[in-house]
């Protein structure tokens, strides 16, 4: 039996959230982690003409959605949260009129502006495109795509003619020439990382240039209209790529974090309210360096009508890997959050019935694909940069299989899994008393406490925990 530690503030354990009395473990989704690179994957795009055409159609679909929301909504939260919907398909548009607008935008872009020849050029690149390289390509295409969408919506009277004009749009011939040059550079260079390095600097420079232009107008703050312009004219390619990588490959997930040790002062400072909190000690069954057994927790496992169903969840514990590089992910072959019928209609085939041969292997052996996909999920959710190695983290990861989209989640544990409590150097006397009182009441009728108590001390040489023999 091994012990793992969960650092908490007293606000979480007692005063605000009552986690100790409720026997709760709080879990957070990646967007609320203190490391913005949590869950990062080395995604690349390599596909045939069908897959690339569908990516551009999906890009136009979300650009159309974003323009519609900018045109009809004055709510900033709506703009931030819902302007892009990576799981959206044409059939999922709310009305026939929206579908007509989207079809018209596609016709304008692919036929009238002659971008229909771009998918074949993308498919013929000698090496895959990674995130920043794809963002660079989409940035070059973007203004023509936006022009197609806005022209359609303005002609239909959905948005006003006064919307800022799209300037410096790139014609398809220029894009073809750029892709041919990129193809030649890829063939000549043994490493493609230099392309990513250069491309990674484009979006920050564009965003900074936008802010400088806004500052010159004399405004004291960015107005909602300016944020809409920035979304549609500047930041959309970046937000789109981030959205499809976060939403289409793996389901959302929540994690609860533990540590192998409790003797790190920075951990107490960061996660236990500057040594004023406590560290809960949980029993773990370490099996390998990576696998640390399971915690049996209880949480929501489904719904009956509108009522939640709760059940036991065997939650595996894994040590965080600080050494391995981010897992490589083939985007077109890793779209794991879409139902197969939607995947086939929206991504694997074009409107004229042409299908992709690259992804045939997925449908031929779905069981193997699913196993590999979940192995990849575990690698992705248990990896951090080496700069975090001092945390020596063990984590419990629960995939959001119900698709709730919640930012936070709670599960409960059995008190028998709690080995002890360690108080910090600065834990208040009244907080220590309350912790002991709650755990004593949980064990009424028994001769011994179910948990042991410890205190962190510094003896002038070493920061360590000492056992408190209370009774």
XYZ file of N, CA, C and O in Angstrom, residues 256-389:
536
model
N -8.475 15.108 -11.139
C -8.216 15.444 -9.751
C -6.760 15.089 -9.481
O -6.309 13.986 -9.811
N -6.024 16.017 -8.872
C -4.568 15.894 -8.795
C -4.094 15.522 -7.392
O -4.595 16.052 -6.391
N -3.117 14.635 -7.343
C -2.475 14.190 -6.113
C -0.961 14.314 -6.298
O -0.487 14.633 -7.390
N -0.214 14.058 -5.241
C 1.246 14.118 -5.321
C 1.850 12.914 -4.614
O 1.259 12.360 -3.680
N 3.042 12.513 -5.068
C 3.726 11.381 -4.445
C 4.248 11.743 -3.061
O 4.423 10.862 -2.214
N 4.545 13.031 -2.829
C 5.158 13.459 -1.575
C 4.445 14.688 -1.031
O 3.734 15.390 -1.775
N 4.660 14.966 0.239
C 4.058 16.162 0.845
C 5.131 17.083 1.419
O 4.828 17.965 2.234
N 6.388 16.876 1.040
C 7.495 17.621 1.656
C 8.059 18.704 0.750
O 9.201 19.128 0.915
N 7.266 19.165 -0.201
C 7.716 20.226 -1.100
C 7.080 21.546 -0.684
O 5.872 21.747 -0.834
N 7.854 22.497 -0.154
C 7.291 23.797 0.217
C 6.565 24.512 -0.923
O 5.509 25.118 -0.687
N 7.075 24.468 -2.180
C 6.325 25.126 -3.261
C 4.929 24.536 -3.458
O 3.996 25.265 -3.815
N 4.759 23.224 -3.242
C 3.446 22.611 -3.383
C 2.488 23.128 -2.315
O 1.317 23.413 -2.586
N 2.975 23.239 -1.090
C 2.146 23.782 -0.015
C 1.783 25.241 -0.314
O 0.656 25.683 -0.051
N 2.726 25.980 -0.863
C 2.464 27.383 -1.170
C 1.432 27.542 -2.279
O 0.532 28.384 -2.205
N 1.549 26.717 -3.318
C 0.692 26.873 -4.498
C -0.692 26.271 -4.310
O -1.689 26.836 -4.766
N -0.789 25.116 -3.658
C -2.041 24.367 -3.644
C -2.687 24.241 -2.265
O -3.792 23.716 -2.153
N -2.030 24.703 -1.218
C -2.598 24.628 0.131
C -2.545 25.989 0.811
O -2.233 26.095 1.998
N -2.869 27.016 0.048
C -3.042 28.353 0.592
C -1.835 28.808 1.403
O -1.970 29.233 2.554
N -0.668 28.685 0.807
C 0.577 29.155 1.428
C 0.786 28.529 2.818
O 1.066 29.213 3.801
N 0.618 27.203 2.845
C 0.868 26.394 4.041
C -0.243 26.515 5.091
O -0.105 25.988 6.199
N -1.360 27.175 4.759
C -2.467 27.309 5.709
C -3.485 26.189 5.589
O -4.394 26.085 6.406
N -3.349 25.350 4.560
C -4.308 24.291 4.313
C -3.859 22.958 4.869
O -3.208 22.879 5.916
N -4.205 21.899 4.143
C -3.865 20.545 4.580
C -3.646 19.668 3.363
O -4.020 20.023 2.237
N -3.039 18.520 3.604
C -2.867 17.513 2.555
C -3.574 16.247 3.007
O -3.246 15.677 4.060
N -4.577 15.812 2.243
C -5.268 14.564 2.541
C -4.439 13.398 2.020
O -3.933 13.439 0.895
N -4.321 12.363 2.835
C -3.532 11.186 2.471
C -4.470 10.057 2.052
O -5.301 9.613 2.848
N -4.356 9.629 0.789
C -5.207 8.553 0.274
C -4.379 7.297 0.048
O -3.221 7.365 -0.357
N -5.017 6.157 0.280
C -4.363 4.879 0.040
C -4.384 4.565 -1.454
O -5.417 4.688 -2.117
N -3.251 4.165 -1.972
C -3.148 3.792 -3.384
C -2.422 2.464 -3.495
O -1.608 2.109 -2.643
N -2.731 1.739 -4.546
C -2.112 0.435 -4.776
C -1.179 0.544 -5.975
O -1.551 0.227 -7.105
N 0.041 1.014 -5.718
C 0.987 1.217 -6.810
C 1.378 -0.116 -7.428
O 1.800 -1.037 -6.747
N 1.255 -0.208 -8.759
C 1.562 -1.442 -9.476
C 2.832 -1.321 -10.309
O 3.642 -2.232 -10.363
N 2.984 -0.170 -10.984
C 4.195 0.113 -11.761
C 4.544 1.579 -11.534
O 3.844 2.294 -10.821
N 5.615 2.025 -12.168
C 5.970 3.438 -12.064
C 4.876 4.330 -12.639
O 4.687 5.468 -12.210
N 4.132 3.804 -13.630
C 3.077 4.587 -14.274
C 1.720 4.386 -13.615
O 0.969 5.338 -13.419
N 1.384 3.150 -13.281
C 0.051 2.835 -12.766
C 0.054 2.759 -11.247
O 0.831 2.030 -10.645
N -0.865 3.524 -10.633
C -0.956 3.595 -9.181
C -2.306 3.081 -8.679
O -2.824 3.547 -7.664
N -2.875 2.141 -9.382
C -4.113 1.517 -8.934
C -5.335 2.364 -9.202
O -5.391 3.121 -10.173
N -6.331 2.248 -8.320
C -7.598 2.934 -8.523
C -8.112 3.531 -7.217
O -7.791 3.051 -6.135
N -8.902 4.576 -7.353
C -9.764 5.052 -6.275
C -11.196 4.756 -6.692
O -11.602 5.088 -7.815
N -11.942 4.113 -5.830
C -13.354 3.869 -6.121
C -14.157 5.075 -5.668
O -14.267 5.357 -4.481
N -14.696 5.790 -6.623
C -15.453 6.992 -6.322
C -16.873 6.837 -6.843
O -17.168 5.948 -7.645
N -17.741 7.694 -6.387
C -19.136 7.698 -6.820
C -19.435 9.027 -7.502
O -19.099 10.098 -6.982
N -20.040 8.947 -8.668
C -20.361 10.156 -9.419
C -21.494 9.915 -10.380
O -22.058 8.806 -10.447
N -21.817 10.933 -11.145
C -22.911 10.813 -12.109
C -22.480 9.927 -13.270
O -21.471 10.158 -13.920
N -23.279 8.899 -13.533
C -22.962 7.939 -14.592
C -23.977 7.969 -15.734
O -23.823 7.249 -16.721
N -25.034 8.762 -15.600
C -26.039 8.829 -16.655
C -27.218 9.672 -16.230
O -27.188 10.367 -15.212
N -28.257 9.595 -17.059
C -29.480 10.356 -16.800
C -30.689 9.452 -16.992
O -30.703 8.568 -17.852
N -31.703 9.662 -16.190
C -33.011 9.041 -16.399
C -34.025 10.161 -16.475
O -34.287 10.852 -15.499
N -34.606 10.351 -17.667
C -35.400 11.541 -17.945
C -34.509 12.754 -17.685
O -33.478 12.899 -18.303
N -34.883 13.603 -16.746
C -34.052 14.772 -16.447
C -33.292 14.614 -15.140
O -32.624 15.554 -14.688
N -33.363 13.423 -14.535
C -32.726 13.194 -13.251
C -31.392 12.474 -13.430
O -31.298 11.512 -14.201
N -30.351 12.915 -12.722
C -29.050 12.241 -12.840
C -29.048 10.882 -12.166
O -29.744 10.658 -11.165
N -28.268 9.973 -12.712
C -28.069 8.640 -12.129
C -26.654 8.597 -11.573
O -25.692 8.978 -12.254
N -26.517 8.140 -10.333
C -25.205 8.074 -9.694
C -24.799 6.623 -9.492
O -25.633 5.762 -9.197
N -23.526 6.358 -9.674
C -23.015 5.007 -9.502
C -21.531 5.026 -9.207
O -20.867 6.074 -9.247
N -21.011 3.837 -8.920
C -19.583 3.730 -8.600
C -18.753 3.809 -9.869
O -19.097 3.229 -10.903
N -17.635 4.531 -9.784
C -16.730 4.703 -10.917
C -15.333 4.267 -10.493
O -14.740 4.873 -9.589
N -14.794 3.207 -11.089
C -13.398 2.843 -10.791
C -12.455 3.808 -11.511
O -12.313 3.754 -12.728
N -11.847 4.700 -10.761
C -11.025 5.758 -11.354
C -9.552 5.394 -11.241
O -8.992 5.325 -10.143
N -8.915 5.148 -12.368
C -7.509 4.766 -12.390
C -6.622 5.955 -12.028
O -6.937 7.103 -12.341
N -5.510 5.648 -11.378
C -4.514 6.648 -11.000
C -3.244 6.419 -11.799
O -2.754 5.280 -11.879
N -2.707 7.486 -12.393
C -1.499 7.370 -13.195
C -0.506 8.466 -12.809
O -0.889 9.598 -12.499
N 0.768 8.101 -12.834
C 1.816 9.091 -12.622
C 1.948 9.955 -13.864
O 1.876 9.466 -14.995
N 2.139 11.233 -13.656
C 2.313 12.151 -14.782
C 3.703 11.957 -15.387
O 4.701 11.806 -14.683
N 3.735 11.944 -16.712
C 4.973 11.766 -17.470
C 5.527 13.148 -17.829
O 4.877 13.930 -18.523
N 6.724 13.440 -17.341
C 7.343 14.738 -17.609
C 8.446 14.652 -18.661
O 9.106 15.659 -18.938
N 8.679 13.480 -19.226
C 9.819 13.279 -20.112
C 9.438 13.078 -21.576
O 10.147 13.536 -22.469
N 8.336 12.392 -21.836
C 7.982 12.050 -23.218
C 7.512 13.282 -23.982
O 6.907 14.192 -23.408
N 7.772 13.315 -25.281
C 7.258 14.422 -26.098
C 5.744 14.300 -26.250
O 5.172 13.235 -25.974
N 5.076 15.360 -26.679
C 3.621 15.269 -26.900
C 3.299 14.161 -27.897
O 4.053 13.950 -28.851
N 2.203 13.439 -27.687
C 1.840 12.374 -28.628
C 1.511 12.933 -30.008
O 0.857 13.972 -30.127
N 1.986 12.260 -31.045
C 1.656 12.666 -32.409
C 0.261 12.158 -32.760
O -0.088 11.010 -32.479
N -0.517 13.021 -33.385
C -1.911 12.694 -33.693
C -2.211 13.061 -35.143
O -2.033 14.223 -35.547
N -2.648 12.080 -35.913
C -3.092 12.292 -37.286
C -4.546 12.774 -37.228
O -5.458 12.002 -36.967
N -4.762 14.057 -37.463
C -6.086 14.642 -37.254
C -7.182 13.905 -38.007
O -8.205 13.526 -37.426
N -6.988 13.707 -39.295
C -8.055 13.132 -40.121
C -8.403 11.699 -39.714
O -9.505 11.234 -39.980
N -7.466 11.007 -39.056
C -7.751 9.638 -38.634
C -8.036 9.541 -37.133
O -8.054 8.441 -36.584
N -8.262 10.681 -36.490
C -8.454 10.664 -35.033
C -9.690 11.428 -34.597
O -9.763 11.892 -33.464
N -10.675 11.562 -35.461
C -11.881 12.312 -35.110
C -12.780 11.431 -34.250
O -13.733 10.815 -34.722
N -12.473 11.393 -32.952
C -13.102 10.419 -32.065
C -14.358 10.862 -31.376
O -14.992 10.065 -30.682
N -14.774 12.109 -31.506
C -15.949 12.575 -30.770
C -17.197 12.665 -31.637
O -18.253 13.070 -31.152
N -17.078 12.304 -32.905
C -18.230 12.369 -33.801
C -18.820 10.981 -34.029
O -18.080 10.015 -34.198
N -20.139 10.845 -34.058
C -20.763 9.564 -34.422
C -20.354 9.167 -35.839
O -20.128 10.039 -36.692
N -20.259 7.864 -36.078
C -19.796 7.385 -37.384
C -20.624 7.933 -38.542
O -20.059 8.370 -39.562
N -21.972 7.962 -38.468
C -22.731 8.512 -39.610
C -22.369 9.972 -39.905
O -22.243 10.360 -41.068
N -22.205 10.779 -38.864
C -21.836 12.182 -39.071
C -20.410 12.285 -39.602
O -20.107 13.127 -40.460
N -19.534 11.408 -39.123
C -18.151 11.391 -39.589
C -18.097 11.080 -41.078
O -17.375 11.717 -41.849
N -18.874 10.087 -41.491
C -18.860 9.678 -42.898
C -19.440 10.755 -43.805
O -18.921 11.004 -44.891
N -20.518 11.404 -43.369
C -21.182 12.369 -44.247
C -20.474 13.719 -44.283
O -20.421 14.362 -45.336
N -19.929 14.145 -43.130
C -19.368 15.494 -43.065
C -17.876 15.547 -43.340
O -17.363 16.592 -43.746
N -17.158 14.449 -43.144
C -15.705 14.477 -43.270
C -15.154 13.478 -44.282
O -14.136 13.742 -44.919
N -15.784 12.334 -44.427
C -15.222 11.277 -45.274
C -15.769 11.265 -46.689
O -15.330 10.469 -47.520
N -16.731 12.133 -46.984
C -17.275 12.195 -48.344
C -17.680 13.622 -48.670
O -18.018 14.404 -47.773
N -17.628 13.970 -49.942
C -17.971 15.317 -50.388
C -19.444 15.363 -50.793
O -20.080 14.322 -50.987
N -20.003 16.575 -50.968
C -21.405 16.684 -51.384
C -21.702 15.997 -52.708
O -22.850 15.570 -52.940
N -20.712 15.867 -53.597
C -20.967 15.199 -54.886
C -20.728 13.693 -54.829
O -20.711 13.016 -55.858
N -20.495 13.149 -53.603
C -20.433 11.697 -53.435
C -19.057 11.086 -53.482
O -18.903 9.879 -53.324
N -18.025 11.882 -53.666
C -16.659 11.344 -53.688
C -16.235 11.005 -52.258
O -16.463 11.781 -51.328
N -15.631 9.844 -52.048
C -15.253 9.404 -50.697
C -13.737 9.298 -50.555
O -13.015 9.103 -51.532
N -13.302 9.392 -49.315
C -11.879 9.284 -49.018
C -11.490 7.831 -48.803
O -12.174 7.087 -48.104
N -10.365 7.440 -49.394
C -9.864 6.074 -49.216
C -8.933 5.968 -48.013
O -8.715 4.888 -47.476
N -8.393 7.090 -47.560
C -7.395 7.074 -46.483
C -7.980 6.529 -45.185
O -7.319 5.822 -44.432
N -9.231 6.856 -44.919
C -9.820 6.502 -43.622
C -10.590 5.183 -43.656
O -11.243 4.827 -42.677
N -10.506 4.443 -44.762
C -11.242 3.177 -44.852
C -10.833 2.208 -43.750
O -11.653 1.450 -43.236
N -9.555 2.218 -43.367
C -9.074 1.284 -42.353
C -9.750 1.464 -41.007
O -9.890 0.510 -40.239
N -10.174 2.681 -40.695
C -10.849 2.934 -39.419
C -12.143 2.145 -39.345
O -12.425 1.453 -38.357
N -12.947 2.239 -40.383
C -14.250 1.590 -40.371
C -14.130 0.075 -40.508
O -15.017 -0.657 -40.071
N -13.025 -0.400 -41.075
C -12.839 -1.835 -41.234
C -12.481 -2.510 -39.913
O -12.788 -3.687 -39.706
N -11.816 -1.813 -39.009
C -11.406 -2.396 -37.727
C -11.593 -1.367 -36.619
O -10.629 -0.826 -36.067
N -12.856 -1.096 -36.275
C -13.159 -0.072 -35.289
C -12.646 -0.427 -33.904
O -12.254 0.451 -33.131
N -12.633 -1.723 -33.565
C -12.187 -2.132 -32.224
C -10.723 -1.746 -31.997
O -10.367 -1.204 -30.940
N -9.863 -2.035 -32.976
C -8.449 -1.667 -32.850
C -8.282 -0.164 -32.807
O -7.483 0.370 -32.017
N -9.054 0.535 -33.649
C -8.964 1.986 -33.674
C -9.364 2.560 -32.312
O -8.707 3.462 -31.808
N -10.437 2.044 -31.713
C -10.885 2.554 -30.406
C -9.837 2.301 -29.332
O -9.590 3.181 -28.500
N -9.206 1.111 -29.331
C -8.185 0.826 -28.322
C -7.013 1.796 -28.453
O -6.544 2.372 -27.465
N -6.542 1.987 -29.684
C -5.428 2.915 -29.909
C -5.819 4.339 -29.516
O -5.011 5.096 -28.965
N -7.065 4.678 -29.793
C -7.544 6.023 -29.496
C -7.531 6.290 -27.990
O -7.100 7.360 -27.539
N -7.983 5.324 -27.174
C -8.011 5.514 -25.726
C -6.614 5.431 -25.114
O -6.339 6.096 -24.098
N -5.734 4.641 -25.721
C -4.327 4.657 -25.273
C -3.724 6.045 -25.494
O -2.995 6.573 -24.645
N -4.042 6.619 -26.623
C -3.567 7.962 -26.941
C -4.161 8.986 -25.972
O -3.479 9.926 -25.544
N -5.424 8.789 -25.617
C -6.086 9.684 -24.655
C -5.361 9.660 -23.315
O -5.122 10.712 -22.709
N -4.994 8.469 -22.836
C -4.299 8.379 -21.549
C -2.946 9.074 -21.613
O -2.543 9.795 -20.690
N -2.217 8.880 -22.711
C -0.925 9.557 -22.852
C -1.093 11.075 -22.844
O -0.309 11.802 -22.224
N -2.121 11.544 -23.528
C -2.365 12.978 -23.630
C -2.734 13.589 -22.281
O -2.282 14.672 -21.917
N -3.543 12.877 -21.493
C -4.054 13.437 -20.236
C -3.101 13.251 -19.067
O -3.363 13.776 -17.975
N -2.019 12.522 -19.252
C -1.084 12.291 -18.143
C 0.329 12.765 -18.494
O 1.307 12.229 -18.008
N 0.413 13.782 -19.327
C 1.717 14.318 -19.718
C 1.776 15.814 -19.441
O 0.821 16.544 -19.689
N 2.916 16.267 -18.888
C 3.144 17.692 -18.676
C 4.587 18.032 -19.061
O 5.436 17.150 -19.168
N 4.848 19.311 -19.214
C 6.197 19.755 -19.517
C 7.129 19.466 -18.340
O 6.711 19.440 -17.176
N 8.411 19.275 -18.646
C 9.373 18.920 -17.607
C 9.518 20.005 -16.549
O 9.954 19.736 -15.427
N 9.127 21.241 -16.867
C 9.213 22.324 -15.883
C 8.291 22.106 -14.688
O 8.445 22.758 -13.648
N 7.339 21.187 -14.805
C 6.410 20.881 -13.709
C 6.829 19.630 -12.936
O 6.100 19.163 -12.064
N 7.995 19.100 -13.232
C 8.404 17.817 -12.655
C 8.488 17.850 -11.132
O 8.323 16.827 -10.464
